[in-house]
Coordinates of C-alpha atoms and ligand atoms in Angstrom, one line a residue:
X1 CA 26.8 -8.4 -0.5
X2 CA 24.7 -5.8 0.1
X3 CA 21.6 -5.4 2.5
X4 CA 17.5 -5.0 1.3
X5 CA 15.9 -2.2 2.9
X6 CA 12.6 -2.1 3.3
X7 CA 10.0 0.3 3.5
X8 CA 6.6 0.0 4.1
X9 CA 3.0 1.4 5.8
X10 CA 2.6 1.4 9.7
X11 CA -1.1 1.9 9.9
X12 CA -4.2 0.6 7.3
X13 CA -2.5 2.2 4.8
X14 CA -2.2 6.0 2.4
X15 CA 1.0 6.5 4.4
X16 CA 2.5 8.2 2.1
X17 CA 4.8 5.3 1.2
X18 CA 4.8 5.9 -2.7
X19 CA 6.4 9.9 -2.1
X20 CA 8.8 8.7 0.4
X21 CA 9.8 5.9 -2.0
X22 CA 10.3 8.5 -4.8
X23 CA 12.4 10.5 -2.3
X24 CA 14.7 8.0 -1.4
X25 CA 15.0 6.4 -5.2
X26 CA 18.3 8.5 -5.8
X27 CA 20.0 6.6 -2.8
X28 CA 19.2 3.0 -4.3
X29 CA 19.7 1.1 -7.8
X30 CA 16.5 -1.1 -7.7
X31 CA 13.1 -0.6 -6.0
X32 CA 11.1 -3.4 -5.8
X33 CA 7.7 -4.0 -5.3
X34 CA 6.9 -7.8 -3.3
X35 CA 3.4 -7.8 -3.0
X36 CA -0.1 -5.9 -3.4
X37 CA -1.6 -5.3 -6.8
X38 CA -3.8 -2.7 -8.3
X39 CA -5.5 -2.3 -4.8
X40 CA -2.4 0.5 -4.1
X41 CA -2.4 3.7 -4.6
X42 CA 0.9 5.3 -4.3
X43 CA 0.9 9.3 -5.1
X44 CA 4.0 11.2 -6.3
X45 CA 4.0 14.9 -6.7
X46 CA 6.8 17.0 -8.1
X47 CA 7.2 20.0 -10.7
X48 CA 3.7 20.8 -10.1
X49 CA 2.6 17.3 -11.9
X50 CA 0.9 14.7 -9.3
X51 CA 0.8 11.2 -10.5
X52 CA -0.8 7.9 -9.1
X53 CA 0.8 4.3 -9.2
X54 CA -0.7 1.1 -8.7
X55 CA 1.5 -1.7 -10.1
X56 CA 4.6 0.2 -11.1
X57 CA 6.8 0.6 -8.1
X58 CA 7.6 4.4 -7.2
X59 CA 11.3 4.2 -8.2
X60 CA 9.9 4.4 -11.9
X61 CA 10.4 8.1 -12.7
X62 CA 14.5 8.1 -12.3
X63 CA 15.1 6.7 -15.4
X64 CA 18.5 5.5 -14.6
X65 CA 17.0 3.1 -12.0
X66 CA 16.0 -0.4 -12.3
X67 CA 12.0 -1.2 -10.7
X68 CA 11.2 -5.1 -10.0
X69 CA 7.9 -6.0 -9.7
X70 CA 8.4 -8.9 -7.6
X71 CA 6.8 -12.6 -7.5
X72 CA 4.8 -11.6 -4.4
X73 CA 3.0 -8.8 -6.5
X74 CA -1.0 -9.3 -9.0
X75 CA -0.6 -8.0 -12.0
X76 CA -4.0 -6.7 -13.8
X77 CA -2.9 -6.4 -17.7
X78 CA -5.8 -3.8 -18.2
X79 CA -4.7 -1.8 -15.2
X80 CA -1.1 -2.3 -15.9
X81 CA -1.6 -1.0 -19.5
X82 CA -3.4 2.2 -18.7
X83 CA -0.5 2.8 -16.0
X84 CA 2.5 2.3 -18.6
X85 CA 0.2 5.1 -20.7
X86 CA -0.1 7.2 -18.0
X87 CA 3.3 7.5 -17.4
X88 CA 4.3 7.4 -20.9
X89 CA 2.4 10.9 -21.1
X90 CA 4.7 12.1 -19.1
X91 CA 7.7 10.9 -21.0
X92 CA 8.4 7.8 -19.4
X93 CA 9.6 4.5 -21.3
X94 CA 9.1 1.8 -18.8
X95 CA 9.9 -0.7 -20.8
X96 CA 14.1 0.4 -20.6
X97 CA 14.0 -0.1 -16.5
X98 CA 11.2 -2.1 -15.3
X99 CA 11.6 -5.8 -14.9
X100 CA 8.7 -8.2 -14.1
X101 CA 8.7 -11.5 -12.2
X102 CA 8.2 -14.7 -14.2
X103 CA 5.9 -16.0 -11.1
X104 CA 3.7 -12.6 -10.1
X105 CA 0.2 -14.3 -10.6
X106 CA -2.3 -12.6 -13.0
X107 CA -5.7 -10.7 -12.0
X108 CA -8.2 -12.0 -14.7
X109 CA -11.4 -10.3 -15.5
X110 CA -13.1 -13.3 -13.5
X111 CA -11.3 -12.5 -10.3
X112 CA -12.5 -9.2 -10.8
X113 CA -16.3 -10.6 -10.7
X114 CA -15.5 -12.9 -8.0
X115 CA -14.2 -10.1 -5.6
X116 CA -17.3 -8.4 -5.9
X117 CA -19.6 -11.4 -5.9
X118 CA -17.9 -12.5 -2.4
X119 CA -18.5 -8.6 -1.0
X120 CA -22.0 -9.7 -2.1
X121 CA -22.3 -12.8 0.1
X122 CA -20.8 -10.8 2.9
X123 CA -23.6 -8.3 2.8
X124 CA -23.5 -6.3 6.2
X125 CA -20.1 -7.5 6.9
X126 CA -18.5 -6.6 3.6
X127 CA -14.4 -5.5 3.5
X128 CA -15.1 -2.5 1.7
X129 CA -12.3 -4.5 -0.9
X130 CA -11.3 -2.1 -3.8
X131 CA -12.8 -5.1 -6.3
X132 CA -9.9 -5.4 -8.0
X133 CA -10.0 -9.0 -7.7
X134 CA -7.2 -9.0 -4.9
X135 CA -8.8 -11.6 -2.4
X136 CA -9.9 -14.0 -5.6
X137 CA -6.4 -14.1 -7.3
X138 CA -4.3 -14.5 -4.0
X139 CA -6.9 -17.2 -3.3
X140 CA -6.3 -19.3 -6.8
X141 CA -2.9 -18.9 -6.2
X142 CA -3.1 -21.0 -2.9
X143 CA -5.3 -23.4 -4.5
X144 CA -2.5 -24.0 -7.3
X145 CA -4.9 -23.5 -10.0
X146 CA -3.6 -19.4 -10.1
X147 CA -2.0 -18.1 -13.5
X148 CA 1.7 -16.5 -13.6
X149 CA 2.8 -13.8 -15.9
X150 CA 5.1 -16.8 -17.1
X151 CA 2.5 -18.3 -18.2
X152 CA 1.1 -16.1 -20.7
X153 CA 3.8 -17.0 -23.4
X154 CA 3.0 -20.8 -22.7
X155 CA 0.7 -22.5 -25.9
X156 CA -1.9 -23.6 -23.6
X157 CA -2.6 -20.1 -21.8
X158 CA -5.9 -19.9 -23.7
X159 CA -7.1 -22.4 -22.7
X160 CA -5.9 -22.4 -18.9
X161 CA -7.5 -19.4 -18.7
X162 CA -10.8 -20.4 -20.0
X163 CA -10.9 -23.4 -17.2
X164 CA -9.8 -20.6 -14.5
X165 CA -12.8 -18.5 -15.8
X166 CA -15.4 -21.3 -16.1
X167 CA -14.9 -22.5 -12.3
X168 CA -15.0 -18.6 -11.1
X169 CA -18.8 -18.2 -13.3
X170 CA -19.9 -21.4 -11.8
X171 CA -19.3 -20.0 -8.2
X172 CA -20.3 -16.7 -9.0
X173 CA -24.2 -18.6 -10.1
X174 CA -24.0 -20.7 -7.2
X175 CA -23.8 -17.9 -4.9
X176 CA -27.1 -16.0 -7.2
X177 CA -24.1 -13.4 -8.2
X178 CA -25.5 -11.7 -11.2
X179 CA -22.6 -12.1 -13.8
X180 CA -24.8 -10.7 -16.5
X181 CA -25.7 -7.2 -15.0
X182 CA -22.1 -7.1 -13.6
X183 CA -19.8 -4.1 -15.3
X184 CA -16.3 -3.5 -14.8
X185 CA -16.0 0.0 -15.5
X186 CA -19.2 0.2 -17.4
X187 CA -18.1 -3.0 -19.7
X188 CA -19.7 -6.2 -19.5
X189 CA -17.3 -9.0 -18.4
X190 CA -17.3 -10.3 -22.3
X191 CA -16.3 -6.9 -23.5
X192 CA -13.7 -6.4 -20.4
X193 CA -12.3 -9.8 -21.0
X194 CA -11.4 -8.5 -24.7
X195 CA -9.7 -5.4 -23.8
X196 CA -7.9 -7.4 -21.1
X197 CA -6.9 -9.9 -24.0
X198 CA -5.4 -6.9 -25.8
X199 CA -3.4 -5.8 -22.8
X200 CA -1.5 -8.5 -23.1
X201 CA 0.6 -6.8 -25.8
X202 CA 1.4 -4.6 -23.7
X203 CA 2.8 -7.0 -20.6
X204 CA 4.5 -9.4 -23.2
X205 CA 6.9 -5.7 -24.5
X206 CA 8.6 -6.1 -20.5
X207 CA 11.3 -8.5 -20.0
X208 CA 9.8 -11.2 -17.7
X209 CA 12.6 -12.7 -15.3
X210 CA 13.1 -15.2 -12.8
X211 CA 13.2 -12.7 -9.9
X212 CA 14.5 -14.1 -7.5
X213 CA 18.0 -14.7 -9.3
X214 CA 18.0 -11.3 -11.1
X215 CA 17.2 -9.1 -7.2
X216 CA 20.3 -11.8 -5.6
X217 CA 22.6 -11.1 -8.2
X218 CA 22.0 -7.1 -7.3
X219 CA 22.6 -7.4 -4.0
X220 CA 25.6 -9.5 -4.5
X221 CA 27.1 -6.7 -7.6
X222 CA 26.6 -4.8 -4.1
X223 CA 23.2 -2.7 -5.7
X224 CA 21.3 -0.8 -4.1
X225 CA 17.8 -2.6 -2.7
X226 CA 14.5 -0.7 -1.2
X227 CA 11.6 -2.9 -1.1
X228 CA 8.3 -1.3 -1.7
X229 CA 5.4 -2.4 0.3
X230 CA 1.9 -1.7 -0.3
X231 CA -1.7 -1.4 1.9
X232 CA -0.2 -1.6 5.4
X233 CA 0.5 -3.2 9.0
X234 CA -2.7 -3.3 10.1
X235 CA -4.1 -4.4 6.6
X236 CA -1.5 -7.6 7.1
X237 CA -3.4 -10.9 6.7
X238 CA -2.0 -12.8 9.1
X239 CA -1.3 -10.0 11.8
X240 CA -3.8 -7.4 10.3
X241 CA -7.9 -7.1 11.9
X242 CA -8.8 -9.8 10.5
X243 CA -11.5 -10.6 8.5
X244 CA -11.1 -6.8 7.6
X245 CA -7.8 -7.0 5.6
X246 CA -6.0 -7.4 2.7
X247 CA -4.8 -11.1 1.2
X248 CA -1.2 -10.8 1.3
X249 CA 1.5 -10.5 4.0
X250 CA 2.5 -6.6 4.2
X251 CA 4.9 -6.8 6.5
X252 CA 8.9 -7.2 6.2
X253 CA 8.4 -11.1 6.2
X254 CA 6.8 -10.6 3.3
X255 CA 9.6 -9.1 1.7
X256 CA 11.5 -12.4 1.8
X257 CA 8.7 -14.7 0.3
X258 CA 7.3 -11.5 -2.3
X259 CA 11.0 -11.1 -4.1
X260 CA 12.9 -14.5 -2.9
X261 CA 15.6 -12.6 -0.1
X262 CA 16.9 -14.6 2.9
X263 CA 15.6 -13.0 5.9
X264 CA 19.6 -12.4 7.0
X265 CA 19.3 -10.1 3.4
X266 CA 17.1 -7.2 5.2
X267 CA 18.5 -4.1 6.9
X268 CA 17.0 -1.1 7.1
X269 CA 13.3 -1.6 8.1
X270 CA 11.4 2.2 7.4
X271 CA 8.0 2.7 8.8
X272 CA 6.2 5.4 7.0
X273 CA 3.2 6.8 9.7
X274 CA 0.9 9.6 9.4
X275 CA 1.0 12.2 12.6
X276 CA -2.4 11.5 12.7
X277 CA -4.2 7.7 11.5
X278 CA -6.4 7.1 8.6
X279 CA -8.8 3.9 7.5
X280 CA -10.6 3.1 3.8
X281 CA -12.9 0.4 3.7
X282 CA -14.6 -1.5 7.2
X283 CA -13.2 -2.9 9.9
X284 CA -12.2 -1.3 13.6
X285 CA -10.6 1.7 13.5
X286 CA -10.3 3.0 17.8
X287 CA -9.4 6.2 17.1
X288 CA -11.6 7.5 14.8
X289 CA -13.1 10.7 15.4
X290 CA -16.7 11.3 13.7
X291 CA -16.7 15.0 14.9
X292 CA -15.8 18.2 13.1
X293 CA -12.0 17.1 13.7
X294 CA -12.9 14.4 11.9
X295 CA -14.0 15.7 8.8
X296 CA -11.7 18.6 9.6
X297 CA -8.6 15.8 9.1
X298 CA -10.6 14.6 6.4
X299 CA -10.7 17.9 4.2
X300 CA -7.7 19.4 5.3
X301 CA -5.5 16.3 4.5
X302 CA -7.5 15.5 1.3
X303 CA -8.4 12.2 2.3
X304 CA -10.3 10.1 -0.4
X305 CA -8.9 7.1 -1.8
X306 CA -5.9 6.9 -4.4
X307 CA -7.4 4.0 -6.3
X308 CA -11.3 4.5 -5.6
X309 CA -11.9 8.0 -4.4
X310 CA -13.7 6.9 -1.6
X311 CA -13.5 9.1 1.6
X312 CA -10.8 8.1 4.3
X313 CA -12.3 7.8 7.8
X314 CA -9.6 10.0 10.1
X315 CA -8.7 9.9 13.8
X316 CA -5.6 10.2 16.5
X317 CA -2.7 8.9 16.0
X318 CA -2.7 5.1 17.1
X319 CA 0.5 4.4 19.8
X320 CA -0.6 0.7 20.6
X321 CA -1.2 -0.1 16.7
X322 CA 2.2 1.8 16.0
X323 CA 3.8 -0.3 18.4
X324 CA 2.5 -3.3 17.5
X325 CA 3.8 -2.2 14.1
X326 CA 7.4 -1.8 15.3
X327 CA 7.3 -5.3 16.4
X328 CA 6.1 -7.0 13.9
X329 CA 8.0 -5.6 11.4
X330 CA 11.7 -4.3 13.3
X331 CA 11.3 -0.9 11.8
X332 CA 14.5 0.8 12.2
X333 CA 13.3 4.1 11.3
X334 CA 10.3 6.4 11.5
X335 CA 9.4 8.8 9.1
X336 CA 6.0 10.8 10.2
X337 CA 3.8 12.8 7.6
X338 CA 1.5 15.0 7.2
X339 CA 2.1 16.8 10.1
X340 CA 1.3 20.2 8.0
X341 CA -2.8 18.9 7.7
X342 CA -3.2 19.7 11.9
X343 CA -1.3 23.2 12.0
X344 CA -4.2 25.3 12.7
X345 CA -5.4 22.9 15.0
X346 CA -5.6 23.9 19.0
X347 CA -4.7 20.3 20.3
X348 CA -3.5 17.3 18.9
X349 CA -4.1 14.2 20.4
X350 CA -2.3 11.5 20.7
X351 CA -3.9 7.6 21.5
X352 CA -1.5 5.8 24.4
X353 CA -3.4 3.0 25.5
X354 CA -6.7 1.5 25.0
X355 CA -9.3 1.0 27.7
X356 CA -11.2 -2.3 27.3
X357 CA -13.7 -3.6 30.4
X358 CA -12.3 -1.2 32.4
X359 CA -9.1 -2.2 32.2
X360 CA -5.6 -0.4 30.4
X361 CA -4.1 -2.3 27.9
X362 CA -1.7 -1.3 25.2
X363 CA -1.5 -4.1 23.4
X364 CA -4.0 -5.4 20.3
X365 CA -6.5 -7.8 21.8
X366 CA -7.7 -11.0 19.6
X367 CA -11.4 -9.8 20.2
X368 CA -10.1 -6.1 18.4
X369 CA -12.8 -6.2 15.9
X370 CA -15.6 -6.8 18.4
X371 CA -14.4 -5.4 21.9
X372 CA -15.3 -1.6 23.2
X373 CA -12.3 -0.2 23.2
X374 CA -12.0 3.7 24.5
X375 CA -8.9 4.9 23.0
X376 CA -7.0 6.7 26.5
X377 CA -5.8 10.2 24.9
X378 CA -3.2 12.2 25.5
X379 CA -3.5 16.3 24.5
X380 CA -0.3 18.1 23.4
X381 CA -0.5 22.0 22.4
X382 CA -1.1 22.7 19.0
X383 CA 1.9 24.3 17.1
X384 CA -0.6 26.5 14.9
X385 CA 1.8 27.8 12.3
X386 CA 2.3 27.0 8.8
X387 CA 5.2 24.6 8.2
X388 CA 5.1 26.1 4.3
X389 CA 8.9 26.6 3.9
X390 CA 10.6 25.1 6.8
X391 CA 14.0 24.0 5.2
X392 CA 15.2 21.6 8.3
X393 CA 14.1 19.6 10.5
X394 CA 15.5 21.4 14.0
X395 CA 13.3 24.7 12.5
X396 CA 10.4 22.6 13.0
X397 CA 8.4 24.4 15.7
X398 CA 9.1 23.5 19.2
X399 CA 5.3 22.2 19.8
X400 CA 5.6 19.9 16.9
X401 CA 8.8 18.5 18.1
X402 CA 7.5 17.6 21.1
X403 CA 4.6 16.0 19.8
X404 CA 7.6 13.7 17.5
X405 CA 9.6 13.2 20.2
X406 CA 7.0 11.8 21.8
X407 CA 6.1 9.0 19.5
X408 CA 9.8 8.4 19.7
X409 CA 9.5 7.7 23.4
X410 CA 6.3 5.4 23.2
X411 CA 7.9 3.5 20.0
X412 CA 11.3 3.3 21.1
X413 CA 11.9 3.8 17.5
X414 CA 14.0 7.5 15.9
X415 CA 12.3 9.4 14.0
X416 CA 14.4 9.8 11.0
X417 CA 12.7 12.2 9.1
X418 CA 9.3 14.1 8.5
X419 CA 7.0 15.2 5.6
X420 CA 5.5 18.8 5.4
X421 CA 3.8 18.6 2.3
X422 CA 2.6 16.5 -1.1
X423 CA 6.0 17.8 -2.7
X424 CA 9.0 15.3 -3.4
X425 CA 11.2 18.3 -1.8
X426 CA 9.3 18.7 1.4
X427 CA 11.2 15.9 3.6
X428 CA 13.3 16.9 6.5
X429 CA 16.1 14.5 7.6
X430 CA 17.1 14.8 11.4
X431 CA 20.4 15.2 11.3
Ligands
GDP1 P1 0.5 5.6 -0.1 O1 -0.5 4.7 -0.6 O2 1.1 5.2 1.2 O3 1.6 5.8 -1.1 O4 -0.2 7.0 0.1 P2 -1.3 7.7 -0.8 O5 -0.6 8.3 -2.0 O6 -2.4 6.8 -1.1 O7 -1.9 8.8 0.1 C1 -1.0 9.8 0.7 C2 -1.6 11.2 0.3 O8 -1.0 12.2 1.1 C3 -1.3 11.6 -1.1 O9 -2.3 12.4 -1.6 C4 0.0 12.4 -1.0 O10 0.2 13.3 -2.1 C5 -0.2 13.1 0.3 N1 1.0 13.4 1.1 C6 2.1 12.6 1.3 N2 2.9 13.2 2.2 C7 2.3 14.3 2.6 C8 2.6 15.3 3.5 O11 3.7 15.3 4.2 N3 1.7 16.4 3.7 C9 0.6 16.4 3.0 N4 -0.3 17.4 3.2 N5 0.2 15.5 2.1 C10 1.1 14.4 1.9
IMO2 P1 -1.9 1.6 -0.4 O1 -0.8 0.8 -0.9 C1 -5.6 1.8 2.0 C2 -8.1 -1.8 2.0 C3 -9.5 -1.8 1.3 C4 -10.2 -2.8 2.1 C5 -9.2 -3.8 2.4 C6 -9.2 -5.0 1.4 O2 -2.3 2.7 -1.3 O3 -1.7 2.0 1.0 P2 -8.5 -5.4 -1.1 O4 -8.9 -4.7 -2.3 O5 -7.1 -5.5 -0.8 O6 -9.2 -6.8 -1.0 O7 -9.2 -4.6 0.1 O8 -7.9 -3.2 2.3 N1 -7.0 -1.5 1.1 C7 -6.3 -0.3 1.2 N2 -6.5 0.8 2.1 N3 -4.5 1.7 1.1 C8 -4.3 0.7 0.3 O9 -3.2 0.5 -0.4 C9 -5.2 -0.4 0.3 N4 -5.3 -1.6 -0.3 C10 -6.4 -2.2 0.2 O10 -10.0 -0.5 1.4 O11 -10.6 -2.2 3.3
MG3 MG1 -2.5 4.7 -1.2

């Protein structure tokens, strides 16, 4: 029987997990996503053609391997339709090599409204949620009155559905949400609710299947496992800053319950981190720089939002969060990107502890989301050359290997390999 590795965000999430995924697809037989929904936005570039995924997990353009999306995952039929065109354009059948969970629980136009009617109530405190009905669905589901992708071949569907939405209109009124101004991209919830209807033909084409036997019996044929995650670490809703989070469990325990594994089933555990950090949405963020590096990391690293183009906020690299990270989720292996966005830059810096009161701490405090907390920086030299080109990972400059070596030392964790650009073939494996 063969071992699940896992691979997933260290910080709040952008990563870079979706290229890396795509990267390491030829080594594996199955990717498979366990939680998250449309809130993801994985980006794959190769042959000059860039391509965002939401749902779909990042395995999906190999044709010869299998992509699971697992029981922990929301699926959004509208959204999942216009992805299965998308990548249809570009000459992939899905329907051949993607297999969906019987149990993944359904987005419905209504969670859709909800999601932003809660950001409503919230008013100076909002998430910053994507409003793709994330926090809603995952809620329903742990209220039992969710609806599965199972369900939607099941006589009484209709009419489930129509309960589901009825309960979600009366708590949207109660909290003086206006339903009847509300759009989801431009339609009215009536007119969404039809195209989301229609969608359905598209969902019902995949074969739906009990998950958790079908990704068991892989592993015992001796297949090939990576688990995809989506958001991140510090977006985790147990272990994330709470409030300001996402609703599901990102980390590798989530793996077990978001695809039905025995924890003794995981090996590998690969954190993807950015050399520097990134945020989208509210919430604490210690590092962040709102200076001219700031926007500089902001520009230069074309940071706005795969799924709602809003811009990143950008600071230092985050050692206490990173390890914190480690911990949580025994990541075996580091793989760094986007060192190539600082190479004209002087000095990097590099975030060891945090000062809180006075006082030197490295871990993350309870009170993170309210505390002062002075990020203590360290300065390394700039390397200030183009990486553009750089075949291996020992031509990396000396400067920049430093700089890795480094967050090696803090983590405790190898670097295993680093990213230089967008490209699917710009990855460099230490050897
Ligand atoms: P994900 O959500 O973790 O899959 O990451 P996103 O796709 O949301 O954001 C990562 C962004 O960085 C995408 O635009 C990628 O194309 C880009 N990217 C990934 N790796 C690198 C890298 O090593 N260098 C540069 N410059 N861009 C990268
Ligand atoms: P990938 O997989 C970055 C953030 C949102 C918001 C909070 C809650 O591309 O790394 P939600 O819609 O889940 O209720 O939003 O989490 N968020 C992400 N930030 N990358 C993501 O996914 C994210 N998914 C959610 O901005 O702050
Ligand atoms: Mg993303």
């Amino acid at each position: 029987m063969t071992k699940i590795d896992v691979l997933l965000g260290l910080q709040w999430g952008d990563e870079g997990k979706g290229k890396i995924v795509d990267v390491l697809t030829p080594n594996y037989d199955v990717v498979a996503r366990f939680q998250g929904g449309p809130n993801a936005g994985h980006t794959l570039e190769f042959n000059g053609m860039k391509h965002v995924l939401h749902i779909i997990p990042s395995g999906i353009f190999h044709k010869d391997k299998i992509n699971l999306i697992g029981n922990g995952v929301l699926i959004e039929p509208r959204i999942f339709r216009q992805e299965i065109e998308g990548i249809a354009e570009k000459g992939v059948d899905a329907t051949k090599n993607l297999f969906i969970s019987k149990k993944a629980h359904l987005i419905l136009p209504s969670h859709r409204m909800m999601d932003a009617a809660n950001e409503q109530a919230k008013g100076n405190s909002k998430i910053g949620s994507t409003l793709k009905g994330i926090g809603p669905a995952y809620t329903d589901k742990i209220a039992r009155s969710g609806l599965r992708v199972g369900d939607v071949m099941a006589v009484d569907f209709i009419q489930r559905y129509g309960q589901l939405k009825r309960q979600h209109l009366m708590m949207a009124r109660a909290m003086d949400f206006d339903v009847d101004s509300f759009r989801i991209d431009g339609m009215t919830l009536g007119e969404y609710e039809k195209v989301w209807m229609e969608s359905l033909s598209t969902l019902k084409r995949f074969r739906f299947v009990n998950s958790e036997y079908f990704i068991n019996q892989c592993l015992r044929e001796d297949k090939k496992v990576l688990a995809e995650g989506a958001q991140a670490m510090m977006l985790d809703i147990d272990f994330g800053t709470y409030p300001f989070v996402t609703s599901s469990n990102t980390i590798t325990a989530g793996v077990c319950t978001g695809l039905g594994v025995a924890p003794s089933t995981i090996g590998k555990v690969m954190g993807i981190t950015k050399a520097y950090c990134t945020r989208v949405g509210a919430g604490p963020f210690p590092t962040q720089l709102d200076d001219e590096t700031g926007r500089q990391l902001c520009e230069l690293g074309h940071e706005y939002g795969a799924t709602t183009g809003r811009p990143r906020r950008c600071g230092w690299i985050d050692i206490p969060a990173l390890k914190y990270a480690c911990m949580i989720n025994g990541v075996t292996d580091l793989f760094v990107t986007k060192p190539d966005v600082m190479n004209d830059f002087d000095k990097v810096c590099m975030c060891t502890s945090y000062k809180i009161d006075g006082a030197e701490v490295d871990e993350i405090p309870y009170e993170y989301n309210t505390a002062a907390i002075e990020p203590v920086l360290r300065e390394f030299e700039g390397w200030k050359c183009s990486l553009q080109g750089t075949s291996t990972y020992d031509a990396l400059p000396e400067k920049l290997k430093v700089y890795l070596g480094e967050i090696e030392r803090q983590t405790g964790v190898k670097v295993t390999a680093v990213s230089i650009s967008p490209d699917r073939k710009d990855v460099l494996f230490k050897q």
